[in-house]
Short mmCIF file of N, CA and C in Angstrom, two decimals:
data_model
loop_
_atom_site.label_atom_id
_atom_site.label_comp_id
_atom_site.label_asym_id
_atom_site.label_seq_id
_atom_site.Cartn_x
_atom_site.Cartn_y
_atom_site.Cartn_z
N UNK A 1 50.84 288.49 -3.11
CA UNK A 1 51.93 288.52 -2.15
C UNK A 1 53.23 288.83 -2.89
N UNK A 2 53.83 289.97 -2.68
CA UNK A 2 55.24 290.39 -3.20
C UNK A 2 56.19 289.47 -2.34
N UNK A 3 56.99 289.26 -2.74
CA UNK A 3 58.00 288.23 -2.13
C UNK A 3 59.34 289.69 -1.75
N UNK A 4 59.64 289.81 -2.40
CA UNK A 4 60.99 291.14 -2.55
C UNK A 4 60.78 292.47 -3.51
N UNK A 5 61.07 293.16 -2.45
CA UNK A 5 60.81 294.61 -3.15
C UNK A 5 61.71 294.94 -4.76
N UNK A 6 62.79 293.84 -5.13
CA UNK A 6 62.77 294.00 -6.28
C UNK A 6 61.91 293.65 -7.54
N UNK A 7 61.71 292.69 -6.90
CA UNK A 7 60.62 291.98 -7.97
C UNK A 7 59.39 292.81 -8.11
N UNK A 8 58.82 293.41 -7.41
CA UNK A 8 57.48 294.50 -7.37
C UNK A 8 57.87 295.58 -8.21
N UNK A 9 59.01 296.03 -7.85
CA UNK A 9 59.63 297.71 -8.77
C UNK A 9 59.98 297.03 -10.01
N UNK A 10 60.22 295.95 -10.14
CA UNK A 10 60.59 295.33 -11.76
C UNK A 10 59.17 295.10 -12.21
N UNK A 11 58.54 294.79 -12.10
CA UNK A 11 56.94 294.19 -12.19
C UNK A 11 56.23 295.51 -12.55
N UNK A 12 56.34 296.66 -11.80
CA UNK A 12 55.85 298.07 -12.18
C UNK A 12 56.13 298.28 -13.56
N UNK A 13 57.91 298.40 -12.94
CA UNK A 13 58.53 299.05 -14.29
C UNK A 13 58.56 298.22 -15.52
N UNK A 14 58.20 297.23 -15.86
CA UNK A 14 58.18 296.82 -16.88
C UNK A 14 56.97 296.70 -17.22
N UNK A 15 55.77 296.84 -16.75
CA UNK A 15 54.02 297.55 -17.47
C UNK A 15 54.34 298.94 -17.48
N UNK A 16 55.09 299.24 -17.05
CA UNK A 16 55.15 301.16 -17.47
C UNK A 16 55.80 300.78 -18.91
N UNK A 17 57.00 300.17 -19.23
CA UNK A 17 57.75 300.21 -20.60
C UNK A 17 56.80 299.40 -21.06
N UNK A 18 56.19 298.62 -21.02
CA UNK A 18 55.24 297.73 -22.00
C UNK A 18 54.25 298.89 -22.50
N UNK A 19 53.42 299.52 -21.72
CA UNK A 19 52.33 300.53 -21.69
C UNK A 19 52.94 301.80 -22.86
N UNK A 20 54.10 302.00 -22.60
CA UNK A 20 54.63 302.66 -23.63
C UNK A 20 55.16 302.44 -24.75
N UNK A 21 55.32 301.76 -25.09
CA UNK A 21 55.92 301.08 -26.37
C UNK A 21 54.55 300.79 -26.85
N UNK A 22 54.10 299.66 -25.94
CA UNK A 22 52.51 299.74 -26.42
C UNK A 22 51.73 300.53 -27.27
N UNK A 23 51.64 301.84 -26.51
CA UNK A 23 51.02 302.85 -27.25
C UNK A 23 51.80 303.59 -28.21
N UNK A 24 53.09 303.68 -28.34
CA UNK A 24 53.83 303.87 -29.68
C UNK A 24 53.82 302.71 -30.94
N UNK A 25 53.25 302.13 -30.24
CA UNK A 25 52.87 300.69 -31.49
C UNK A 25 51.42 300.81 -31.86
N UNK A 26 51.21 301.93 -31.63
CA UNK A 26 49.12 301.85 -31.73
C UNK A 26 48.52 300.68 -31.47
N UNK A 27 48.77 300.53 -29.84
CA UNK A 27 47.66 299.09 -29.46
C UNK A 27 46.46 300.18 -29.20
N UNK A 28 45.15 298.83 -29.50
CA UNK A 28 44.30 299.49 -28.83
C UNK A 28 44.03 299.59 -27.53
N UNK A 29 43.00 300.08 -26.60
CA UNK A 29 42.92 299.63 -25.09
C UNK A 29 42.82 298.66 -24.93
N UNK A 30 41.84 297.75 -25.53
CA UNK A 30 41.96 296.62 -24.59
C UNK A 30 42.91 295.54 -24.96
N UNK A 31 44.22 295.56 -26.02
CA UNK A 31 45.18 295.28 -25.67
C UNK A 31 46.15 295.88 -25.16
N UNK A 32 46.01 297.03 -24.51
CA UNK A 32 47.19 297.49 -23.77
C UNK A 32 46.74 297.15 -22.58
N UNK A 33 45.59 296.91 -22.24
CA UNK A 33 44.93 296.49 -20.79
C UNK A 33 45.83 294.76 -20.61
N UNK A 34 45.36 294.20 -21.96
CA UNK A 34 45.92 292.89 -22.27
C UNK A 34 47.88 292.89 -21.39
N UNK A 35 48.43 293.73 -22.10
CA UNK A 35 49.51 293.89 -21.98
C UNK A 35 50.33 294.14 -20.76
N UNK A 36 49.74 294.92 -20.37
CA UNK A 36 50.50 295.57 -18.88
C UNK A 36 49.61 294.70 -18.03
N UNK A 37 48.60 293.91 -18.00
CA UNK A 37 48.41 292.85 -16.93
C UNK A 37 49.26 292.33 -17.25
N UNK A 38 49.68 291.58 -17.83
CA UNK A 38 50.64 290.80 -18.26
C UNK A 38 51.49 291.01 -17.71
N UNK A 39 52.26 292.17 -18.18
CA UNK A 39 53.63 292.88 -17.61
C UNK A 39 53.85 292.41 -16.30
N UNK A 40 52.26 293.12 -15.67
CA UNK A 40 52.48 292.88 -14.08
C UNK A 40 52.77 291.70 -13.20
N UNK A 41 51.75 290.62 -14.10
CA UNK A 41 52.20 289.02 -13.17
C UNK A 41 52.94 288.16 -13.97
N UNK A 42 54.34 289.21 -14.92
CA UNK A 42 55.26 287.89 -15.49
C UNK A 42 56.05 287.36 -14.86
N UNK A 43 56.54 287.70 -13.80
CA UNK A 43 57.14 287.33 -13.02
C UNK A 43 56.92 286.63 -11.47
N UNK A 44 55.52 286.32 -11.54
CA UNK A 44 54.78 285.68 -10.53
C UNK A 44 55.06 284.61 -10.16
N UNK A 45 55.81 283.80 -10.46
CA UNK A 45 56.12 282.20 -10.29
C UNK A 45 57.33 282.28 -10.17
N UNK A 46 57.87 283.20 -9.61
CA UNK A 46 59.41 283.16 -8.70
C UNK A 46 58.78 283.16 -7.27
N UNK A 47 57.88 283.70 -6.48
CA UNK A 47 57.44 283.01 -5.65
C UNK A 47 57.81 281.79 -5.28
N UNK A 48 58.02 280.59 -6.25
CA UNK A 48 58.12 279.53 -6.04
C UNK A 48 59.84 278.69 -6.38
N UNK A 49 60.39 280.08 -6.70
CA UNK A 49 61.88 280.00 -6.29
C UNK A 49 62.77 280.17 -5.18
N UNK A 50 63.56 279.39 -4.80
CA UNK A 50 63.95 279.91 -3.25
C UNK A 50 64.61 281.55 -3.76
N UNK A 51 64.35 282.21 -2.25
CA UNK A 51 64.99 283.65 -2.63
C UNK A 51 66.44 283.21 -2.18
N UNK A 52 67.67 282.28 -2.38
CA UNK A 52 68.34 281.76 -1.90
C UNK A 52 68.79 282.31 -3.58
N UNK A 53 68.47 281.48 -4.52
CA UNK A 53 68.54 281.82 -5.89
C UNK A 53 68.16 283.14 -6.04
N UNK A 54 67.29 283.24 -6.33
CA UNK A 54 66.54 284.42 -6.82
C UNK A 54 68.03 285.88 -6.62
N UNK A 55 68.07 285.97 -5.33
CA UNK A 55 69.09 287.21 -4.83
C UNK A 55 70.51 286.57 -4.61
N UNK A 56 70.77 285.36 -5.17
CA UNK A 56 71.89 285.16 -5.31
C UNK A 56 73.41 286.20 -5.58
N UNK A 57 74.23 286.67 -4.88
CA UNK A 57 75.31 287.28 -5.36
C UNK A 57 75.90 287.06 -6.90
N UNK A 58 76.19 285.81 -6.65
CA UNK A 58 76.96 285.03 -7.94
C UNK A 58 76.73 284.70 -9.01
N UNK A 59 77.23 283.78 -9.80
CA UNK A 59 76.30 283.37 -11.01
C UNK A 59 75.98 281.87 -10.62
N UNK A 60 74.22 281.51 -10.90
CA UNK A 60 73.50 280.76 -10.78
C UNK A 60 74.48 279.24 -11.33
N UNK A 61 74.41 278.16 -10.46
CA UNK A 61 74.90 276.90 -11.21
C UNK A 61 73.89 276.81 -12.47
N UNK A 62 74.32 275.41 -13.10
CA UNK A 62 73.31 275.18 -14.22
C UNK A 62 71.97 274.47 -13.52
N UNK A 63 72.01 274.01 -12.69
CA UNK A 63 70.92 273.87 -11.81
C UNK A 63 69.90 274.76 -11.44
N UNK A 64 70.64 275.50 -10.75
CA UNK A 64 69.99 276.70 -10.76
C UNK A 64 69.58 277.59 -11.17
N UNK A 65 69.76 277.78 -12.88
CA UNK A 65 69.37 278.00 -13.90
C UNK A 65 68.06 277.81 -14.12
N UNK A 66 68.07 276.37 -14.46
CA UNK A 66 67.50 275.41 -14.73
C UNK A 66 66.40 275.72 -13.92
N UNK A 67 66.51 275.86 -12.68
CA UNK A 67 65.00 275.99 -11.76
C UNK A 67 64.58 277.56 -12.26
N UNK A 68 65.64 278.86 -12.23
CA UNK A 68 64.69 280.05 -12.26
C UNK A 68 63.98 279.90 -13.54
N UNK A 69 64.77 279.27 -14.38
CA UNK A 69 63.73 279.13 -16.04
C UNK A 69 62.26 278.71 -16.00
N UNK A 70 62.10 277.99 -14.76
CA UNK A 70 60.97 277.18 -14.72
C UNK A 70 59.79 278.54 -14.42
N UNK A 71 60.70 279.72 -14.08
CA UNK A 71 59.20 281.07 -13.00
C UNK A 71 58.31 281.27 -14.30
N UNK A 72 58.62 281.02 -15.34
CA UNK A 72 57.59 281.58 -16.47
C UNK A 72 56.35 280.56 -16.82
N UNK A 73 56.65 279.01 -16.49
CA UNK A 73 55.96 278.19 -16.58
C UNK A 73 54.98 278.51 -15.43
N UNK A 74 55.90 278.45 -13.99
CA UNK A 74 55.14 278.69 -12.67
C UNK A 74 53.96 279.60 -12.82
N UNK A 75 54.35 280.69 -13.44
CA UNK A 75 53.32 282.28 -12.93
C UNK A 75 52.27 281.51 -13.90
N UNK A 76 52.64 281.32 -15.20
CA UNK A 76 51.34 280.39 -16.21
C UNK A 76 50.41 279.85 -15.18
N UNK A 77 51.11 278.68 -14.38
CA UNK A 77 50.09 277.20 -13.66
C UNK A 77 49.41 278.21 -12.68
N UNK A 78 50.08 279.52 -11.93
CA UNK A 78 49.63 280.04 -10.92
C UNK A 78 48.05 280.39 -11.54
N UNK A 79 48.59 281.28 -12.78
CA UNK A 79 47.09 282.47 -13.21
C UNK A 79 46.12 281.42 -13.56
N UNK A 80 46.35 279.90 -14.03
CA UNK A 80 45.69 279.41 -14.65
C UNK A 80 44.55 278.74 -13.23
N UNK A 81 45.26 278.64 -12.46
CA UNK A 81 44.89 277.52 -11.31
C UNK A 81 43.57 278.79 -10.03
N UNK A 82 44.00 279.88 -10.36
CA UNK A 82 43.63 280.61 -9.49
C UNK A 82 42.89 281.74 -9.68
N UNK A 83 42.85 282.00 -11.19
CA UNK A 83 42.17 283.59 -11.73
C UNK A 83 41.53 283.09 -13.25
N UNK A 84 40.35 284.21 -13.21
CA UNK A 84 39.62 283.94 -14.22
C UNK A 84 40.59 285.19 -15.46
N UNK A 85 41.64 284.60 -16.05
CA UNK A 85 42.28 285.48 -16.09
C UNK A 85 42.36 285.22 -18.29
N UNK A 86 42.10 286.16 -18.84
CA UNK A 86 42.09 285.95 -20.22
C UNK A 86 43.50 285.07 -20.70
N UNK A 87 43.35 284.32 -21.51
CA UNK A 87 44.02 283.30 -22.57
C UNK A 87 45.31 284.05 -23.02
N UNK A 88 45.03 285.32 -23.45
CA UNK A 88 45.94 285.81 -23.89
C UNK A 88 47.55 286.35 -22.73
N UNK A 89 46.81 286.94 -22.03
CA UNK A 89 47.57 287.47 -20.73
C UNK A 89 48.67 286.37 -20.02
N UNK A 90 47.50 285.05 -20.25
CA UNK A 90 48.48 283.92 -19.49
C UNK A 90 49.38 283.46 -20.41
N UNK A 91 49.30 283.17 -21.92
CA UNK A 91 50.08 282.93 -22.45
C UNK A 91 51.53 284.15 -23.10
N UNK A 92 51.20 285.10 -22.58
CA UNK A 92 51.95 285.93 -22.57
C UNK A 92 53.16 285.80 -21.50
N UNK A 93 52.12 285.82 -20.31
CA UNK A 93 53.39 285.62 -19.10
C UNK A 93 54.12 284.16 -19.20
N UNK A 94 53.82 283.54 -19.88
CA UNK A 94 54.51 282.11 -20.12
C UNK A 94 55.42 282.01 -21.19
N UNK A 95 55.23 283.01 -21.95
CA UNK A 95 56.11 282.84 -23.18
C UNK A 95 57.74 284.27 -23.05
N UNK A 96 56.82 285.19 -22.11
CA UNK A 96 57.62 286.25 -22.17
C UNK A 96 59.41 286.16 -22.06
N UNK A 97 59.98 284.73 -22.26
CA UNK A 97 61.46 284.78 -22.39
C UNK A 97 62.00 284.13 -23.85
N UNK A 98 60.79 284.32 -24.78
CA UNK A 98 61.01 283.57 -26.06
C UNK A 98 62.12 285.06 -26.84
N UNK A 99 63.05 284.20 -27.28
CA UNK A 99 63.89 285.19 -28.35
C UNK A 99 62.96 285.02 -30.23
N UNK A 100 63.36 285.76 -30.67
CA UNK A 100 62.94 285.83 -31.83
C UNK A 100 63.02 284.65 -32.99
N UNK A 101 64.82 284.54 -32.50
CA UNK A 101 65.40 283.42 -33.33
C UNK A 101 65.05 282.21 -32.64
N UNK A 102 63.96 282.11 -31.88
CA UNK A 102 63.63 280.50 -31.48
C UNK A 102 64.62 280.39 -30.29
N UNK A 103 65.54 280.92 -30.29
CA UNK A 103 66.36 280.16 -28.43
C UNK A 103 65.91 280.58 -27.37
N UNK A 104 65.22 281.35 -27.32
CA UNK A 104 64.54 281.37 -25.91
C UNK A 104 63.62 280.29 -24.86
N UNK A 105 62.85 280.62 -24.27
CA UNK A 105 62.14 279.27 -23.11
C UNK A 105 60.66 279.94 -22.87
N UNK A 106 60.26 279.05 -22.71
CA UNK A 106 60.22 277.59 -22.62
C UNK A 106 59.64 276.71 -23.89
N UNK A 107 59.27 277.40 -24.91
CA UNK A 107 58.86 276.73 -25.91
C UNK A 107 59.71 276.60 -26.96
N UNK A 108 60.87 277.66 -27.37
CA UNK A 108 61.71 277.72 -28.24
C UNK A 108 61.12 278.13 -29.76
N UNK A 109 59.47 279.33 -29.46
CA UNK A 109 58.89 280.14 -30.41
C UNK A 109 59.64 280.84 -30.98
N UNK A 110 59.34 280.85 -32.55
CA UNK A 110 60.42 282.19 -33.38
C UNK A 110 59.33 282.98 -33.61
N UNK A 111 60.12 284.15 -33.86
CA UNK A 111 59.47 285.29 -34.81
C UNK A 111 58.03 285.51 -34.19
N UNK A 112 56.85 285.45 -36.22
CA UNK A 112 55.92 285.24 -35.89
C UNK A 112 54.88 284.41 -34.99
N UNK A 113 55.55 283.71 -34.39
CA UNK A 113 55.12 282.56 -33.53
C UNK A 113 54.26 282.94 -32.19
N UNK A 114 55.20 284.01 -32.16
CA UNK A 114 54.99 285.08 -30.92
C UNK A 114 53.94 286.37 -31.00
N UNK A 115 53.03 286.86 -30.36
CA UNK A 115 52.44 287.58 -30.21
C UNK A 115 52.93 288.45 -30.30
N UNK A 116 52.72 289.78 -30.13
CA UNK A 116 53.12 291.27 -30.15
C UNK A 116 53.64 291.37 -28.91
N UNK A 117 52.63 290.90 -27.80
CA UNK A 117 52.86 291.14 -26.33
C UNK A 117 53.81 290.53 -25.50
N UNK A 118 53.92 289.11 -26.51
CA UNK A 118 54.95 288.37 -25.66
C UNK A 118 56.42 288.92 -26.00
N UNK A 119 56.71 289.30 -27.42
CA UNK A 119 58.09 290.75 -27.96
C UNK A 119 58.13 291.71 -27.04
N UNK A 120 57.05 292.28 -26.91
CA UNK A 120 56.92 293.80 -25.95
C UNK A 120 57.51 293.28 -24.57
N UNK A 121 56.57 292.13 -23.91
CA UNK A 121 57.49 292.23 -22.35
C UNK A 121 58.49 291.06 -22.54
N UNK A 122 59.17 291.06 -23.46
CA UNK A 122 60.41 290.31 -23.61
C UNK A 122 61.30 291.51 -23.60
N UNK A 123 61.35 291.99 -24.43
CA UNK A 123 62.25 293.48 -24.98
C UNK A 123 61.92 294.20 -23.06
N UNK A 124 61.18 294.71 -22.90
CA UNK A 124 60.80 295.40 -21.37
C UNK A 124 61.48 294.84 -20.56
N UNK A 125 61.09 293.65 -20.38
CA UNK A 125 61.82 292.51 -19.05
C UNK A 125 63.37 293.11 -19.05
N UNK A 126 63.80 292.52 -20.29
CA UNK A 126 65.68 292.77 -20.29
C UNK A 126 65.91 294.01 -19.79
N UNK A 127 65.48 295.10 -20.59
CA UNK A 127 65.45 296.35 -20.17
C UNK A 127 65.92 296.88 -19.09
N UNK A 128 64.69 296.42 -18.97
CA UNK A 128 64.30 296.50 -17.06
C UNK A 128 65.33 296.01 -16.11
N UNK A 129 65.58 294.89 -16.39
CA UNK A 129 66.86 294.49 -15.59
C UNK A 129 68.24 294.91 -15.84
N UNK A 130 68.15 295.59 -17.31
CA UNK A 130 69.69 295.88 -17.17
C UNK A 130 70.10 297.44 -16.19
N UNK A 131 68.86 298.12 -16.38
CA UNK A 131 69.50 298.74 -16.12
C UNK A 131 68.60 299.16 -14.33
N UNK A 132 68.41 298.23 -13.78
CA UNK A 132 68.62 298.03 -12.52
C UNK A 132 69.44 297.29 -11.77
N UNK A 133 69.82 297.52 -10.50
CA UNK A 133 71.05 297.48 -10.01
C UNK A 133 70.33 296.14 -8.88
N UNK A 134 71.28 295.15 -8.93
CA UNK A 134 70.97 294.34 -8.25
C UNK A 134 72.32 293.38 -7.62
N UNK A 135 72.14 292.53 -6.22
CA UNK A 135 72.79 292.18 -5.73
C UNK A 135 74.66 291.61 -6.25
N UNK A 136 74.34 291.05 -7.67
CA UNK A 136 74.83 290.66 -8.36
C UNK A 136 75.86 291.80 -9.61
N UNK A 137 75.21 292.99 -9.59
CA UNK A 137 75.36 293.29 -10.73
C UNK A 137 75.21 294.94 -10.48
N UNK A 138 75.58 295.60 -11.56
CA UNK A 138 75.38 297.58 -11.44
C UNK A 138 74.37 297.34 -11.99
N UNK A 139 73.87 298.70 -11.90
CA UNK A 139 72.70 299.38 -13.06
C UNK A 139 73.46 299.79 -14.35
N UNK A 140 72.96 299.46 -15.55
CA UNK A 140 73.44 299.93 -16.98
C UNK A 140 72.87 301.39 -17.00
N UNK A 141 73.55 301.99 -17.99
CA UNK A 141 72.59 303.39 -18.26
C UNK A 141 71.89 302.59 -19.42
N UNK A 142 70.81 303.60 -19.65
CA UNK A 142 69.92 303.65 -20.94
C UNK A 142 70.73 303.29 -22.21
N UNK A 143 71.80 303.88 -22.43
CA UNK A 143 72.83 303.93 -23.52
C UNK A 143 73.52 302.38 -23.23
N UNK A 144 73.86 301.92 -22.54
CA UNK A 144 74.38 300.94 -22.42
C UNK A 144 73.48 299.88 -22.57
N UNK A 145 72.28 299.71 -21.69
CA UNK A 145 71.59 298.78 -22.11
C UNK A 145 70.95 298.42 -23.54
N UNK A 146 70.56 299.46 -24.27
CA UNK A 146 69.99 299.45 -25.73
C UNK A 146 71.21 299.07 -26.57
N UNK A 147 72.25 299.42 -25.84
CA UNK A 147 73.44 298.76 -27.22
C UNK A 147 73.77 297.02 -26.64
N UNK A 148 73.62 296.63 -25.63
CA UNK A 148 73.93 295.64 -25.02
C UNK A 148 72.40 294.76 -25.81
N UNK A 149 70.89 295.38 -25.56
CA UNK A 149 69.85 294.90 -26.25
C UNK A 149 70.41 294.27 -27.96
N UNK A 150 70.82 295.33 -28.32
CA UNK A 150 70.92 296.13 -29.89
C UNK A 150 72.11 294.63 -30.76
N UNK A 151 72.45 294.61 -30.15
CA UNK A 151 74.14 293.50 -29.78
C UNK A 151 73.36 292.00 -29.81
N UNK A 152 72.60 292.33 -29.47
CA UNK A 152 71.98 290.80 -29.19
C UNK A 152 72.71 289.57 -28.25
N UNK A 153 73.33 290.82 -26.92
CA UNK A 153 73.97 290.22 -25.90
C UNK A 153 73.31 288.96 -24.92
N UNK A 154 71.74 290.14 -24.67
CA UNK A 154 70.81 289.54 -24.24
C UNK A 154 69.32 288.45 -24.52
N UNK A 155 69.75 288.10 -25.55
CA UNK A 155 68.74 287.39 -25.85
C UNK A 155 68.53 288.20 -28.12
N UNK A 156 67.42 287.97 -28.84
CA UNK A 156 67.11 288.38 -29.63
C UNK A 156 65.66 289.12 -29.80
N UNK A 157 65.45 290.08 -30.67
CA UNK A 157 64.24 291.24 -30.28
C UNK A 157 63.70 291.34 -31.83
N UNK A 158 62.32 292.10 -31.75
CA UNK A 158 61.83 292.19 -33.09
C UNK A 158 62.67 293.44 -33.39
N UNK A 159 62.95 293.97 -34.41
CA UNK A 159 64.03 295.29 -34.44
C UNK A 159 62.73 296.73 -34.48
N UNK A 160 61.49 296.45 -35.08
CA UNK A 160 60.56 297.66 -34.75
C UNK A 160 60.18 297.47 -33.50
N UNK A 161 60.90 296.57 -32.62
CA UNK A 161 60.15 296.88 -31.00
C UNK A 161 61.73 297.90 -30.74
N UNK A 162 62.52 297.73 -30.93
CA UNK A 162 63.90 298.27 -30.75
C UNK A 162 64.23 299.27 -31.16
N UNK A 163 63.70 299.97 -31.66
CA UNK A 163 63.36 301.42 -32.79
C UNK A 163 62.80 302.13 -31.42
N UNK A 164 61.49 301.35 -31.11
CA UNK A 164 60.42 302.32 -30.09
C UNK A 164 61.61 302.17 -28.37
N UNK A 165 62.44 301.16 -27.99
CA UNK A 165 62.84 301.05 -26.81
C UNK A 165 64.18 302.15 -27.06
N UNK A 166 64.91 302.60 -28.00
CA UNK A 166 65.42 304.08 -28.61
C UNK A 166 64.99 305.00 -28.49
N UNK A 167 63.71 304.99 -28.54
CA UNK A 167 63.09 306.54 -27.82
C UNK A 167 62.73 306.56 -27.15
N UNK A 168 62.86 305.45 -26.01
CA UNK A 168 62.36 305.82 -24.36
C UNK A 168 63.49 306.81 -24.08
N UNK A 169 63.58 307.29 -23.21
CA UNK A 169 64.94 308.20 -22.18
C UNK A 169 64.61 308.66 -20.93
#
C-alpha cells in the first residue's frame, strides 16, 4: 500500500540510484537484487507516520522528529513481522540513515560497521530528496545537491560512494 505518491517516486528513484552506483561498484547480482529491494521498502514504515508530519509545510518540532526517525525502525518490524524477507535487506532498510562518522540513527554505526548497502541507500536516499521538490522545500539541481552531499551538510558518506554519485547526471 503506497500511502503518497511521493514516497513511491522516491522509493523508485532511489533503487534506480542504488542499482547504479551498485553496478559502478561491481556488485554482483544477487547483491544488487539485495540492494534495490532494499532501496524499495526503506521507506516503508512511514506508513505508520501521520501524513500530518510526513507532508508537513514547515519544519518538524523535535517531537516530530523524533517520531519520523522512528520509519526506519518501523519498515525493519514491518519486513520482519510479515515477509520471508533476507537478513540482509532488512537490516539494510533499518540502518539506511547511519552517517559514517557514527551520528546517524538509529544505531549510531560508523564507517566499517556498515555494509556497502546500507552507504549506497544512505548516499541515494539524500540524493533523492534533495533534489526533489517537496511541500516544504525546491528541488536542488544535481550540482547543488552533490556539493550540499560533498559539504557534509547532509549527514556524512563513504567518499568512493561520492566519486560514483559525481558521475550520475
Amino acid at each position: 500500500c503506497i500511502r503518497d505518491s511521493y514516497t513511491y517516486a522516491h522509493s523508485v528513484n532511489v533503487a534506480v540510484l542504488c542499482c547504479v552506483i551498485g553496478m559502478g561498484m561491481g556488485m554482483s547480482e544477487r547483491d544488487l537484487n539485495y540492494l534495490v529491494t532494499a532501496a524499495l521498502l526503506h521507506d516503508l514504515g512511514k506508513l505508520a507516520i501521520p501524513k500530518e508530519i510526513l507532508n508537513k509545510p514547515g519544519r518538524l518540532t523535535p517531537d516530530e522528529y523524533q517520531l519520523m526517525k522512528t520509519h526506519s525502525t518501523r519498515s525493519y518490524q514491518l519486513l520482519s513481522k510479515r515477509w520471508n524477507i533476507s537478513a540482509h535487506i532488512k537490516q539494510t532498510v533499518l540502518l539506511h540513515h547511519e552517517n559514517v562518522d557514527g551520528s546517524g540513527y538509529p544505531q549510531g554505526l560508523m564507517g566499517d560497521e556498515q555494509s556497502l548497502s546500507v552507504r549506497i541507500v544512505h548516499v541515494a536516499d539524500v540524493y533523492d530528496a534533495l533534489t526533489s521538490e517537496r511541500v516544504y522545500k525546491k528541488a536542488y539541481s544535481h550540482e547543488e545537491a552533490v556539493q550540499m552531499i560533498c559539504n557534509g551538510e547532509c549527514g556524512t558518506f563513504n567518499p568512493l560512494l561520492l566519486e560514483c554519485l559525481c558521475e550520475i547526471q
